[in-house]
Coordinates of C-alpha atoms and ligand atoms in Angstrom, one line a residue:
Chain A
M1 CA 206.6 -47.1 113.7
L2 CA 204.5 -45.1 116.1
W3 CA 206.2 -46.7 119.0
L4 CA 209.8 -45.9 118.0
T5 CA 211.5 -42.8 118.9
E6 CA 214.8 -41.1 119.4
A7 CA 216.6 -41.6 122.7
T8 CA 217.7 -38.4 124.3
S9 CA 220.9 -38.2 126.2
A10 CA 219.0 -38.1 129.4
Q11 CA 217.3 -41.3 128.5
Q12 CA 220.7 -42.8 127.7
A13 CA 221.8 -42.3 131.3
S14 CA 220.2 -45.6 132.1
L15 CA 220.3 -47.5 135.4
T16 CA 223.4 -49.4 135.9
G17 CA 223.1 -50.8 139.5
P18 CA 221.1 -50.8 142.7
A19 CA 223.0 -47.7 144.0
P20 CA 221.7 -45.3 141.3
L21 CA 218.2 -46.6 141.8
A22 CA 218.3 -45.5 145.4
A23 CA 220.0 -42.3 144.5
R24 CA 217.1 -41.4 142.2
L25 CA 214.6 -41.4 145.0
L26 CA 213.1 -37.9 145.3
P27 CA 212.6 -36.6 148.8
S28 CA 208.9 -36.1 149.2
T29 CA 209.3 -32.3 149.6
L30 CA 210.6 -32.2 146.1
I31 CA 207.8 -34.3 144.6
A32 CA 205.6 -31.3 143.8
V33 CA 208.5 -29.5 142.2
G34 CA 209.3 -32.7 140.3
V35 CA 205.8 -32.9 138.9
L36 CA 206.0 -29.4 137.5
A37 CA 209.3 -30.0 135.9
V38 CA 208.2 -33.3 134.4
V39 CA 204.9 -31.9 133.2
A40 CA 206.8 -29.0 131.5
S41 CA 208.8 -31.5 129.6
A42 CA 205.6 -33.4 128.7
D43 CA 204.8 -30.7 126.1
R44 CA 208.2 -30.9 124.5
A45 CA 207.9 -34.7 124.4
A46 CA 204.4 -34.7 123.0
A47 CA 205.5 -32.2 120.3
A48 CA 208.2 -34.6 119.3
E49 CA 205.6 -37.5 119.2
D50 CA 207.7 -39.1 121.7
G51 CA 206.5 -41.8 124.1
G52 CA 204.7 -44.1 121.6
H53 CA 207.3 -46.9 122.1
L54 CA 207.2 -46.5 125.9
V55 CA 203.5 -47.3 125.9
A56 CA 204.6 -50.8 124.9
I57 CA 206.0 -51.2 128.4
C58 CA 202.6 -50.3 129.9
A59 CA 200.8 -52.7 127.5
A60 CA 202.4 -55.7 129.1
C61 CA 200.2 -55.2 132.1
H62 CA 197.5 -52.6 131.3
R63 CA 194.8 -53.0 128.8
L64 CA 194.9 -50.1 126.4
D65 CA 191.2 -50.2 125.5
G66 CA 190.1 -48.5 128.7
R67 CA 188.8 -51.7 130.3
S68 CA 190.3 -53.4 133.3
T69 CA 190.0 -56.7 134.9
G70 CA 192.2 -56.5 138.0
I71 CA 194.9 -54.0 136.9
P72 CA 193.7 -50.4 137.0
S73 CA 193.0 -48.8 133.6
I74 CA 195.5 -46.0 132.9
L75 CA 193.4 -44.3 130.3
R76 CA 191.2 -42.2 132.4
W77 CA 193.8 -39.7 133.6
E78 CA 195.3 -36.5 132.4
A79 CA 199.0 -36.5 131.8
E80 CA 199.7 -34.5 135.0
E81 CA 197.9 -37.1 137.1
I82 CA 199.9 -39.9 135.5
V83 CA 203.2 -38.1 136.1
D84 CA 202.0 -37.5 139.7
K85 CA 201.3 -41.2 140.3
M86 CA 204.5 -42.3 138.7
L87 CA 206.5 -40.0 140.9
D88 CA 204.6 -41.4 143.9
F89 CA 205.5 -44.9 142.9
R90 CA 209.1 -43.9 142.4
A91 CA 209.2 -42.4 145.9
S92 CA 207.4 -45.5 147.2
E93 CA 204.4 -43.6 148.4
R94 CA 202.2 -46.1 146.6
A95 CA 203.1 -49.7 147.5
S96 CA 203.6 -51.7 144.3
P97 CA 206.9 -53.5 143.7
I98 CA 206.1 -53.6 140.0
M99 CA 205.2 -50.0 139.5
R100 CA 208.2 -49.0 141.6
A101 CA 210.4 -50.9 139.2
V102 CA 208.8 -49.3 136.2
S103 CA 208.9 -45.8 137.5
L104 CA 212.5 -46.1 138.6
S105 CA 213.5 -47.5 135.2
L106 CA 212.1 -44.5 133.4
S107 CA 213.8 -41.1 133.2
D108 CA 211.8 -37.9 134.0
D109 CA 211.6 -37.2 130.3
E110 CA 210.3 -40.7 129.6
I111 CA 207.7 -40.4 132.3
A112 CA 206.5 -37.2 130.8
A113 CA 206.5 -38.7 127.3
V114 CA 204.6 -41.8 128.3
A115 CA 202.1 -39.8 130.3
A116 CA 201.4 -37.6 127.3
E117 CA 200.9 -40.6 125.1
I118 CA 198.7 -42.5 127.5
A119 CA 196.5 -39.4 128.0
A120 CA 196.2 -39.0 124.2
I121 CA 195.1 -42.6 123.9
G122 CA 192.7 -42.1 126.7
R123 CA 191.2 -39.0 124.9
R124 CA 190.9 -41.0 121.6
A125 CA 189.2 -43.9 123.5
K126 CA 186.6 -41.4 125.0
S127 CA 185.7 -39.6 121.7
P128 CA 184.2 -42.2 119.4
Chain B
M1 CA 216.6 -68.7 92.9
T2 CA 213.0 -69.7 93.0
S3 CA 210.6 -67.0 94.0
W4 CA 207.8 -68.2 96.1
T5 CA 204.4 -66.6 96.1
R6 CA 202.0 -67.0 99.0
R7 CA 199.8 -69.2 96.8
E8 CA 202.6 -71.7 96.4
L9 CA 202.9 -71.8 100.2
G10 CA 199.4 -73.0 100.4
I11 CA 198.0 -69.9 102.1
G12 CA 194.4 -69.0 101.0
A13 CA 194.0 -65.7 99.2
A14 CA 191.2 -64.8 101.6
A15 CA 193.6 -65.0 104.5
L16 CA 195.9 -62.5 102.9
G17 CA 193.6 -59.6 102.2
S18 CA 193.9 -57.4 99.2
A19 CA 196.2 -54.9 101.0
L20 CA 198.9 -57.6 101.2
G21 CA 199.1 -58.3 97.5
P22 CA 202.5 -59.6 96.2
A23 CA 203.6 -56.3 94.6
R24 CA 203.2 -54.3 97.8
A25 CA 204.5 -57.1 100.0
Q26 CA 207.7 -57.3 98.0
A27 CA 208.3 -53.6 98.3
K28 CA 208.6 -53.9 102.0
P29 CA 211.5 -55.6 103.8
R30 CA 210.5 -59.1 104.8
V31 CA 210.7 -60.4 108.4
V32 CA 210.0 -64.1 109.2
V33 CA 209.3 -65.0 112.8
I34 CA 209.7 -68.7 113.8
G35 CA 207.5 -69.7 116.7
G36 CA 204.1 -68.3 117.7
G37 CA 204.6 -68.5 121.4
I38 CA 205.1 -65.5 123.7
G39 CA 208.3 -64.1 122.2
G40 CA 207.4 -64.8 118.6
A41 CA 203.8 -63.6 118.7
T42 CA 204.9 -60.4 120.4
A43 CA 207.7 -59.8 117.9
A44 CA 205.3 -60.4 114.9
K45 CA 202.8 -57.9 116.3
Y46 CA 205.2 -55.1 117.1
L47 CA 207.1 -55.6 113.8
A48 CA 203.9 -55.4 111.8
A49 CA 202.2 -52.6 113.9
G50 CA 203.9 -49.7 112.0
N51 CA 202.9 -51.3 108.7
A52 CA 206.5 -50.8 107.3
L53 CA 207.4 -54.5 107.1
D54 CA 206.1 -57.6 105.6
V55 CA 205.8 -60.0 108.5
T56 CA 205.3 -63.8 108.4
L57 CA 204.8 -65.9 111.5
V58 CA 205.5 -69.6 111.2
E59 CA 203.9 -71.8 113.9
P60 CA 202.8 -75.4 113.6
Q61 CA 199.9 -75.2 116.0
S62 CA 196.7 -73.3 115.3
R63 CA 196.2 -72.4 119.0
Y64 CA 198.7 -71.8 121.7
A65 CA 198.1 -72.7 125.4
T66 CA 200.1 -70.6 127.8
C67 CA 202.3 -72.2 130.5
I68 CA 201.4 -69.0 132.4
F69 CA 198.6 -69.9 134.8
S70 CA 198.8 -73.6 133.9
N71 CA 199.5 -74.3 137.5
L72 CA 196.1 -72.7 138.3
Y73 CA 194.6 -75.2 135.8
L74 CA 196.4 -78.1 137.7
A75 CA 194.8 -76.7 140.9
G76 CA 191.3 -76.9 139.3
L77 CA 191.0 -73.1 139.4
W78 CA 191.2 -72.3 135.6
S79 CA 190.3 -74.2 132.5
L80 CA 192.8 -75.0 129.8
E81 CA 190.5 -73.5 127.3
S82 CA 190.8 -70.1 129.0
L83 CA 194.6 -70.3 128.7
T84 CA 194.4 -70.9 124.9
H85 CA 194.9 -68.2 122.3
G86 CA 194.6 -68.1 118.5
Y87 CA 196.3 -66.0 115.8
G88 CA 193.3 -64.4 114.2
T89 CA 193.9 -60.9 115.6
L90 CA 197.6 -60.8 114.6
A91 CA 196.5 -61.6 111.0
E92 CA 193.4 -59.5 110.8
R93 CA 194.3 -56.4 112.8
Y94 CA 198.1 -56.3 112.3
G95 CA 198.4 -57.8 108.8
V96 CA 200.8 -60.6 110.0
T97 CA 200.8 -63.5 107.5
V98 CA 200.4 -66.6 109.7
V99 CA 201.7 -69.8 108.2
K100 CA 200.7 -73.0 109.9
D101 CA 203.8 -75.1 109.5
A102 CA 207.1 -75.8 111.3
A103 CA 210.5 -74.4 110.3
A104 CA 212.6 -77.4 109.4
A105 CA 215.9 -75.6 108.4
I106 CA 217.4 -72.2 108.1
D107 CA 219.8 -71.3 105.3
P108 CA 221.5 -68.0 106.5
A109 CA 223.7 -67.8 103.3
I110 CA 220.6 -67.3 101.1
R111 CA 218.4 -66.0 103.9
R112 CA 215.7 -68.6 103.6
V113 CA 213.7 -70.7 106.0
R114 CA 212.6 -74.1 104.7
L115 CA 209.3 -75.4 106.2
A116 CA 208.5 -78.9 107.1
G117 CA 205.7 -78.8 104.5
G118 CA 208.3 -78.3 101.8
A119 CA 207.9 -74.6 101.0
S120 CA 210.5 -72.0 101.8
L121 CA 210.3 -68.3 102.9
A122 CA 212.8 -65.6 102.1
Y123 CA 213.7 -63.0 104.7
D124 CA 215.7 -59.9 105.2
R125 CA 215.7 -60.5 109.0
L126 CA 214.7 -63.6 110.9
V127 CA 213.4 -63.8 114.5
V128 CA 213.6 -67.2 116.2
S129 CA 211.6 -67.8 119.4
P130 CA 211.2 -71.6 119.5
G131 CA 211.1 -71.9 123.3
I132 CA 212.8 -74.8 125.0
A133 CA 213.6 -78.5 124.3
F134 CA 214.3 -81.1 126.9
Q135 CA 217.6 -82.9 127.5
F136 CA 216.8 -86.5 128.3
G137 CA 219.4 -89.0 129.5
E138 CA 220.4 -87.3 132.7
I139 CA 217.9 -89.3 134.8
D140 CA 218.1 -93.0 134.0
G141 CA 214.8 -94.2 132.6
Y142 CA 213.5 -90.8 131.8
D143 CA 213.2 -90.3 128.0
E144 CA 210.7 -88.9 125.6
A145 CA 208.4 -92.0 125.9
A146 CA 208.6 -91.7 129.7
T147 CA 206.8 -88.3 129.5
E148 CA 203.5 -90.2 128.9
F149 CA 203.9 -91.8 132.3
M150 CA 205.6 -89.1 134.3
P151 CA 204.6 -85.9 132.5
H152 CA 206.9 -82.8 132.6
A153 CA 204.0 -80.5 131.8
W154 CA 206.6 -77.8 131.2
S155 CA 205.1 -76.9 127.8
A156 CA 201.4 -76.4 128.0
G157 CA 198.8 -78.5 126.3
P158 CA 198.4 -82.3 126.4
Q159 CA 201.2 -82.7 129.0
T160 CA 199.4 -80.4 131.4
R161 CA 196.1 -82.2 130.8
L162 CA 197.8 -85.5 131.5
L163 CA 199.3 -84.3 134.8
R164 CA 195.9 -82.9 135.9
A165 CA 194.3 -86.2 135.1
R166 CA 196.9 -88.0 137.2
L167 CA 196.4 -85.7 140.1
E168 CA 192.6 -86.1 139.9
A169 CA 192.9 -89.9 139.8
M170 CA 195.3 -90.0 142.7
E171 CA 193.9 -91.5 146.0
D172 CA 193.8 -89.4 149.2
G173 CA 197.0 -90.1 151.1
G174 CA 199.0 -90.4 147.9
V175 CA 202.5 -89.0 147.3
F176 CA 203.1 -86.5 144.5
V177 CA 206.7 -86.2 143.6
I178 CA 208.0 -83.2 141.6
V179 CA 211.6 -83.4 140.2
A180 CA 212.8 -79.8 139.9
P181 CA 215.3 -79.0 137.1
P182 CA 218.8 -77.6 137.1
E183 CA 219.5 -74.0 136.1
P184 CA 218.8 -72.3 133.8
F185 CA 215.2 -73.4 133.2
R186 CA 211.9 -71.9 132.1
C187 CA 210.1 -70.0 134.9
P188 CA 212.3 -70.1 138.1
P189 CA 209.3 -70.0 140.5
G190 CA 207.3 -72.5 138.4
P191 CA 208.1 -75.8 140.1
Y192 CA 207.5 -74.3 143.6
E193 CA 204.3 -72.6 142.5
R194 CA 203.2 -76.0 141.1
A195 CA 203.8 -77.6 144.5
S196 CA 201.9 -74.8 146.2
L197 CA 198.9 -75.1 143.9
A198 CA 198.9 -78.9 143.9
A199 CA 198.8 -78.6 147.8
Y200 CA 195.9 -76.1 147.4
Y201 CA 194.0 -78.8 145.5
F202 CA 194.9 -81.6 147.8
K203 CA 194.0 -79.6 150.9
Q204 CA 190.4 -79.4 149.7
F205 CA 190.0 -82.9 148.1
K206 CA 192.8 -85.2 149.3
P207 CA 194.0 -83.7 152.6
R208 CA 196.1 -86.7 153.7
S209 CA 198.3 -86.5 150.6
K210 CA 201.9 -85.4 150.5
I211 CA 204.1 -83.5 148.0
V212 CA 207.8 -84.2 147.8
I213 CA 210.0 -81.9 145.7
L214 CA 213.2 -83.6 144.8
D215 CA 215.5 -80.8 143.8
V216 CA 218.7 -81.1 141.9
K217 CA 219.6 -77.6 143.4
D218 CA 220.3 -76.5 147.0
S219 CA 218.2 -73.4 146.9
F220 CA 215.4 -71.9 144.8
Y221 CA 213.7 -68.6 143.8
Q222 CA 212.1 -66.8 146.7
Q223 CA 212.6 -69.7 148.9
E224 CA 211.7 -67.9 152.2
V225 CA 208.5 -66.6 150.8
F226 CA 207.5 -70.0 149.5
R227 CA 208.3 -71.8 152.7
D228 CA 206.4 -69.2 154.7
G229 CA 203.4 -69.7 152.5
W230 CA 203.6 -73.5 152.8
D231 CA 203.8 -73.3 156.6
R232 CA 200.7 -71.0 156.7
H233 CA 198.5 -72.8 154.1
Y234 CA 199.7 -76.4 154.1
P235 CA 201.6 -77.2 157.3
G236 CA 203.4 -80.6 156.9
M237 CA 202.2 -81.2 153.4
I238 CA 205.1 -80.1 151.2
E239 CA 208.6 -81.5 151.7
W240 CA 211.5 -79.9 149.8
L241 CA 214.6 -82.0 149.5
P242 CA 217.7 -80.3 148.2
A243 CA 220.4 -82.2 146.3
R244 CA 222.7 -81.9 149.3
S245 CA 220.4 -84.1 151.3
T246 CA 219.4 -86.7 148.6
G247 CA 222.5 -86.8 146.4
G248 CA 220.3 -85.8 143.5
V249 CA 217.8 -87.7 141.4
K250 CA 219.4 -90.7 139.6
A251 CA 216.7 -92.8 138.0
V252 CA 213.0 -93.4 137.6
D253 CA 211.0 -96.5 136.9
V254 CA 208.0 -95.1 135.1
R255 CA 205.8 -98.2 135.2
A256 CA 206.4 -99.0 138.9
G257 CA 206.2 -95.3 139.9
L258 CA 209.6 -95.3 141.6
V259 CA 212.1 -92.4 141.9
R260 CA 215.6 -93.2 143.0
T261 CA 217.8 -90.5 144.5
G262 CA 221.5 -90.9 145.7
R263 CA 220.1 -92.1 149.1
E264 CA 216.8 -93.8 148.7
T265 CA 214.0 -95.0 146.4
I266 CA 210.7 -93.2 146.8
R267 CA 207.3 -94.7 145.7
A268 CA 205.3 -92.0 144.1
S269 CA 201.5 -92.0 143.3
V270 CA 202.1 -89.3 140.7
T271 CA 205.4 -88.0 139.4
N272 CA 206.2 -84.8 137.5
V273 CA 209.7 -84.8 136.2
I274 CA 210.9 -81.5 134.9
P275 CA 214.1 -82.3 132.9
R276 CA 217.1 -80.2 132.1
Q277 CA 216.3 -77.7 129.3
T278 CA 218.0 -76.3 126.3
A279 CA 217.1 -74.0 123.3
G280 CA 214.3 -75.3 121.0
A281 CA 215.4 -77.9 118.4
V282 CA 215.3 -75.6 115.4
A283 CA 217.8 -73.3 117.1
H284 CA 220.2 -76.2 117.5
S285 CA 219.8 -77.4 113.9
A286 CA 220.3 -73.9 112.6
G287 CA 223.6 -73.5 114.4
L288 CA 222.4 -70.7 116.7
V289 CA 223.3 -72.6 120.0
D290 CA 226.6 -72.5 121.8
A291 CA 228.3 -75.1 124.1
R292 CA 226.0 -74.0 127.0
G293 CA 222.9 -75.1 125.1
W294 CA 221.4 -71.6 124.5
C295 CA 221.6 -68.9 121.9
P296 CA 224.2 -66.2 122.5
I297 CA 222.8 -62.8 121.4
D298 CA 223.7 -59.1 121.3
P299 CA 222.2 -57.6 124.5
E300 CA 220.6 -54.6 122.7
T301 CA 219.4 -56.0 119.4
F302 CA 219.0 -59.7 120.3
E303 CA 220.8 -60.5 117.0
S304 CA 222.6 -63.8 117.2
R305 CA 226.3 -63.7 117.9
L306 CA 226.8 -66.7 115.7
L307 CA 224.6 -66.0 112.6
P308 CA 224.1 -62.3 111.5
G309 CA 220.6 -61.3 110.4
I310 CA 219.0 -63.8 112.8
H311 CA 217.6 -62.6 116.1
V312 CA 216.7 -64.9 119.0
V313 CA 214.3 -63.9 121.8
G314 CA 212.5 -65.7 124.6
D315 CA 213.6 -68.8 126.5
A316 CA 216.0 -69.9 123.8
A317 CA 218.2 -66.8 124.1
C318 CA 221.1 -66.5 126.5
A319 CA 220.0 -63.2 128.0
G320 CA 222.4 -62.7 130.9
D321 CA 220.5 -62.2 134.2
M322 CA 217.1 -62.2 132.6
P323 CA 215.1 -65.2 133.7
K324 CA 213.3 -67.4 131.2
S325 CA 209.8 -66.0 131.6
A326 CA 207.0 -64.9 129.4
F327 CA 207.3 -61.4 130.6
C328 CA 211.0 -61.3 129.6
A329 CA 210.2 -62.9 126.2
N330 CA 207.6 -60.2 125.6
A331 CA 210.0 -57.4 126.6
Q332 CA 212.9 -58.9 124.6
A333 CA 210.6 -59.2 121.5
K334 CA 209.7 -55.5 121.7
A335 CA 213.3 -54.5 122.0
C336 CA 214.2 -56.8 119.1
A337 CA 211.4 -55.5 117.0
A338 CA 212.6 -52.0 117.6
A339 CA 216.2 -52.9 116.6
I340 CA 214.9 -54.6 113.4
L341 CA 212.8 -51.6 112.4
T342 CA 215.8 -49.5 112.9
A343 CA 218.0 -51.7 110.8
L344 CA 215.5 -52.2 107.9
T345 CA 213.6 -48.9 107.8
G346 CA 216.1 -46.4 109.3
A347 CA 213.7 -45.6 112.2
R348 CA 215.5 -44.0 115.1
P349 CA 216.4 -46.4 117.9
S350 CA 214.8 -46.0 121.3
R351 CA 216.3 -46.8 124.6
L352 CA 215.9 -50.3 125.7
H353 CA 213.6 -51.1 128.6
L354 CA 213.9 -54.7 129.9
L355 CA 211.7 -55.6 132.8
N356 CA 210.4 -58.7 134.3
T357 CA 207.5 -59.3 136.6
F358 CA 206.4 -62.6 138.2
Y359 CA 203.0 -63.1 139.6
T360 CA 203.3 -66.3 141.6
F361 CA 200.5 -68.1 143.5
L362 CA 201.0 -69.6 146.9
A363 CA 197.2 -70.3 147.2
G364 CA 194.1 -69.3 145.3
N365 CA 194.0 -65.9 147.1
D366 CA 197.7 -65.5 148.0
A367 CA 200.0 -64.3 145.3
M368 CA 203.4 -62.6 145.2
G369 CA 204.2 -59.9 142.6
D370 CA 207.9 -59.5 142.0
A371 CA 209.6 -57.1 139.6
A372 CA 213.1 -56.7 138.2
V373 CA 214.8 -54.2 135.9
F374 CA 217.6 -55.2 133.5
T375 CA 220.2 -53.2 131.6
P376 CA 222.6 -54.2 128.8
A377 CA 226.1 -53.9 130.2
D378 CA 229.6 -55.4 129.4
G379 CA 228.2 -57.4 126.5
T380 CA 225.5 -59.1 128.5
I381 CA 222.3 -58.1 130.3
K382 CA 222.6 -57.3 134.0
R383 CA 220.0 -57.0 136.7
S384 CA 220.0 -53.4 137.8
G385 CA 217.2 -53.5 140.3
A386 CA 214.8 -55.9 142.0
F387 CA 211.6 -55.4 144.0
L388 CA 210.6 -58.6 145.6
T389 CA 207.7 -59.8 147.7
Q390 CA 208.7 -60.4 151.3
A391 CA 207.6 -63.1 153.7
G392 CA 205.1 -62.0 156.3
E393 CA 203.2 -59.5 154.3
Q394 CA 199.6 -58.6 155.1
P395 CA 197.0 -61.2 153.8
E396 CA 195.2 -58.3 152.2
T397 CA 198.3 -57.3 150.2
R398 CA 198.5 -60.9 148.9
R399 CA 194.8 -61.1 148.1
R400 CA 195.1 -57.8 146.1
T401 CA 198.1 -59.2 144.3
A402 CA 196.2 -62.4 143.3
R403 CA 193.4 -60.2 141.9
E404 CA 196.0 -58.1 140.1
A405 CA 197.5 -61.3 138.6
V406 CA 194.3 -62.2 136.9
G407 CA 194.0 -58.7 135.4
W408 CA 197.7 -59.0 134.3
Y409 CA 197.0 -62.3 132.5
D410 CA 194.2 -60.7 130.6
A411 CA 196.1 -57.6 129.6
F412 CA 199.4 -59.5 128.9
T413 CA 197.8 -62.1 126.6
R414 CA 196.1 -59.2 124.7
D415 CA 199.5 -57.5 124.3
V416 CA 201.0 -60.7 122.9
F417 CA 198.2 -62.1 120.7
G418 CA 196.5 -58.8 119.7
Ligands
LIG501 C1 204.3 -74.0 134.7 C2 204.8 -72.7 134.1 C3 204.3 -71.5 134.6 C4 204.8 -70.3 134.0 N1 204.3 -69.1 134.5 C5 204.8 -68.0 134.0 C6 204.4 -66.7 134.6 O1 203.5 -66.7 135.4 N2 204.9 -65.6 134.1 C7 205.9 -65.6 133.1 O2 206.3 -64.5 132.7 N3 206.3 -66.8 132.6 C8 205.8 -68.0 133.0 N4 206.3 -69.1 132.5 C9 207.3 -69.1 131.4 C10 206.8 -68.9 130.0 O3 205.9 -69.8 129.7 C11 208.0 -69.0 129.0 O4 209.1 -68.3 129.5 C12 207.5 -68.4 127.7 O5 206.5 -69.2 127.1 C13 208.7 -68.3 126.7 O6 208.3 -67.8 125.5 P1 209.0 -68.3 124.1 O7 208.5 -67.5 123.0 O8 210.5 -68.4 124.3 O9 208.6 -69.9 124.0 P2 207.1 -70.5 123.9 O10 206.1 -69.6 124.5 O11 207.2 -71.9 124.3 O12 206.9 -70.5 122.3 C14 207.6 -71.3 121.4 C15 206.7 -71.5 120.2 O13 207.6 -71.9 119.1 C16 206.9 -72.9 118.4 N5 207.9 -73.7 117.7 C17 208.9 -74.5 118.2 N6 209.7 -75.0 117.2 C18 209.2 -74.5 116.1 C19 209.6 -74.6 114.7 N7 210.6 -75.4 114.3 N8 208.9 -73.9 113.8 C20 207.9 -73.1 114.1 N9 207.4 -73.0 115.4 C21 208.1 -73.6 116.3 C22 206.1 -73.7 119.4 O14 205.1 -74.5 118.9 C23 205.7 -72.6 120.4 O15 204.4 -72.1 120.0 C24 205.8 -70.3 133.0 C25 206.2 -71.6 132.5 C26 205.8 -72.8 133.1 C27 206.3 -74.1 132.6

């Protein structure tokens, strides 16, 4: 069950309506701080082997063998870069309705966890 | 109770592989999945992936053609072959036992599925993802036999091929009539994407032709964006007639090619009738369907509210605000697989993530990409956020989305079929 994991209480605080979605937008001045906080929790999450199940969300659109045919591969980045991009999507600094929806539906801990997992898959893909 | 071995089910030993010998298989909880479409194939793969369960997928066809992108096939842009997928990877890489047969009956009391071929399968949990069935009888003259003359092409394969052949044979200046179905139906943007892509084909090869959409509704999904696209790409070619202006579609004469509404009779060169829909037949015969014609489910586990131990995902499920889409079927199947793993192996549950995206084509290089987020709430599933394409976007944005859509299809079908 590599893709199953325990839901933390933060994760349980799920979206319930359009208002919370808007409320979760980070002002851009806070983004850098946000990245640090999220990356810090990436270590915690990775230690708990968290995130595996979250990759199932990514797999609905991104190939997980490092190849891409129109949707960018997500396997070439480090965890910090992935977190960075997700926070940009959340703040709408990168235009993509789909990634905006995904980034807003994930909590900070989940973003950290999924970023760690993707980076790990990427490293495995690189080393034969 | 008879105990069935795989050999008795007519499955070759070679297909099983030594790792799945009976002794080991019996030690694991057994999950049977009915239907190897989007929901069923995804569920089988994610249930089998951890190697903790013995997973059997029951599907009568050896290859599955996706409805997704079938409108691009109608436009002459994709082949049907490139939309067709097999089950080899699910069997070989994930250890799913694939049984080529149809489920004929379910006996929840003894937890067995009887197959059309006569054998039966025992399960600890059952996943049912049979897709849709059509409800004929609403439009006079439109029954099962009529689909050979006025195809619905709403499940992919021979019907889609037939509609494409009709469009190819149509003379320039012909009239293509699409009868759009009542809610809820598989793929809300689908009928309107079909009109867009038929127009894309006509514009190149039969520019004097017309498309008439006879709707039984008064509005449709992303109406503004569609109409903006139709004005830009095919001015004057597509006419959408809502029920309020026609009085609805009353009857068809399949041989004469006539469609009668509440107001007039239209002579069509080619007609595509998309009928009212309901859950797939096996869900009905099993008693999984309520008065609305769909399967009520628990919004977190997708377990039937009518028959415990049986989960329903995909179009057949009554999933609140979630549209009947392949993307939703895939997301539901993952959530359902997680719930079943939790129930059978004690794995810790994860938080649900239910999303939908729709890539919808207005022309070969003009696509919209919509996304929505859903959350279980108040016993159902509510839409908690939506991020929709707007009319009047830059052509470059739409071109990029069209390229993205092609990449999505590739990645998505790999996620489903392995
Ligand atoms: C024109 C069109 C375009 C579409 N485009 C998109 C799109 O771009 N994006 C999107 O997300 N969705 C799209 N869809 C919707 C999508 O195709 C469906 O929502 C999706 O296929 C639902 O999956 P499912 O598993 O419920 O059913 P299906 O995929 O239909 O699978 C059902 C399977 O069950 C099998 N089955 C039925 N009865 C039995 C039985 N008794 N025993 C065993 N097996 C059985 C069938 O053979 C079939 O393989 C489109 C649909 C159409 C019509």
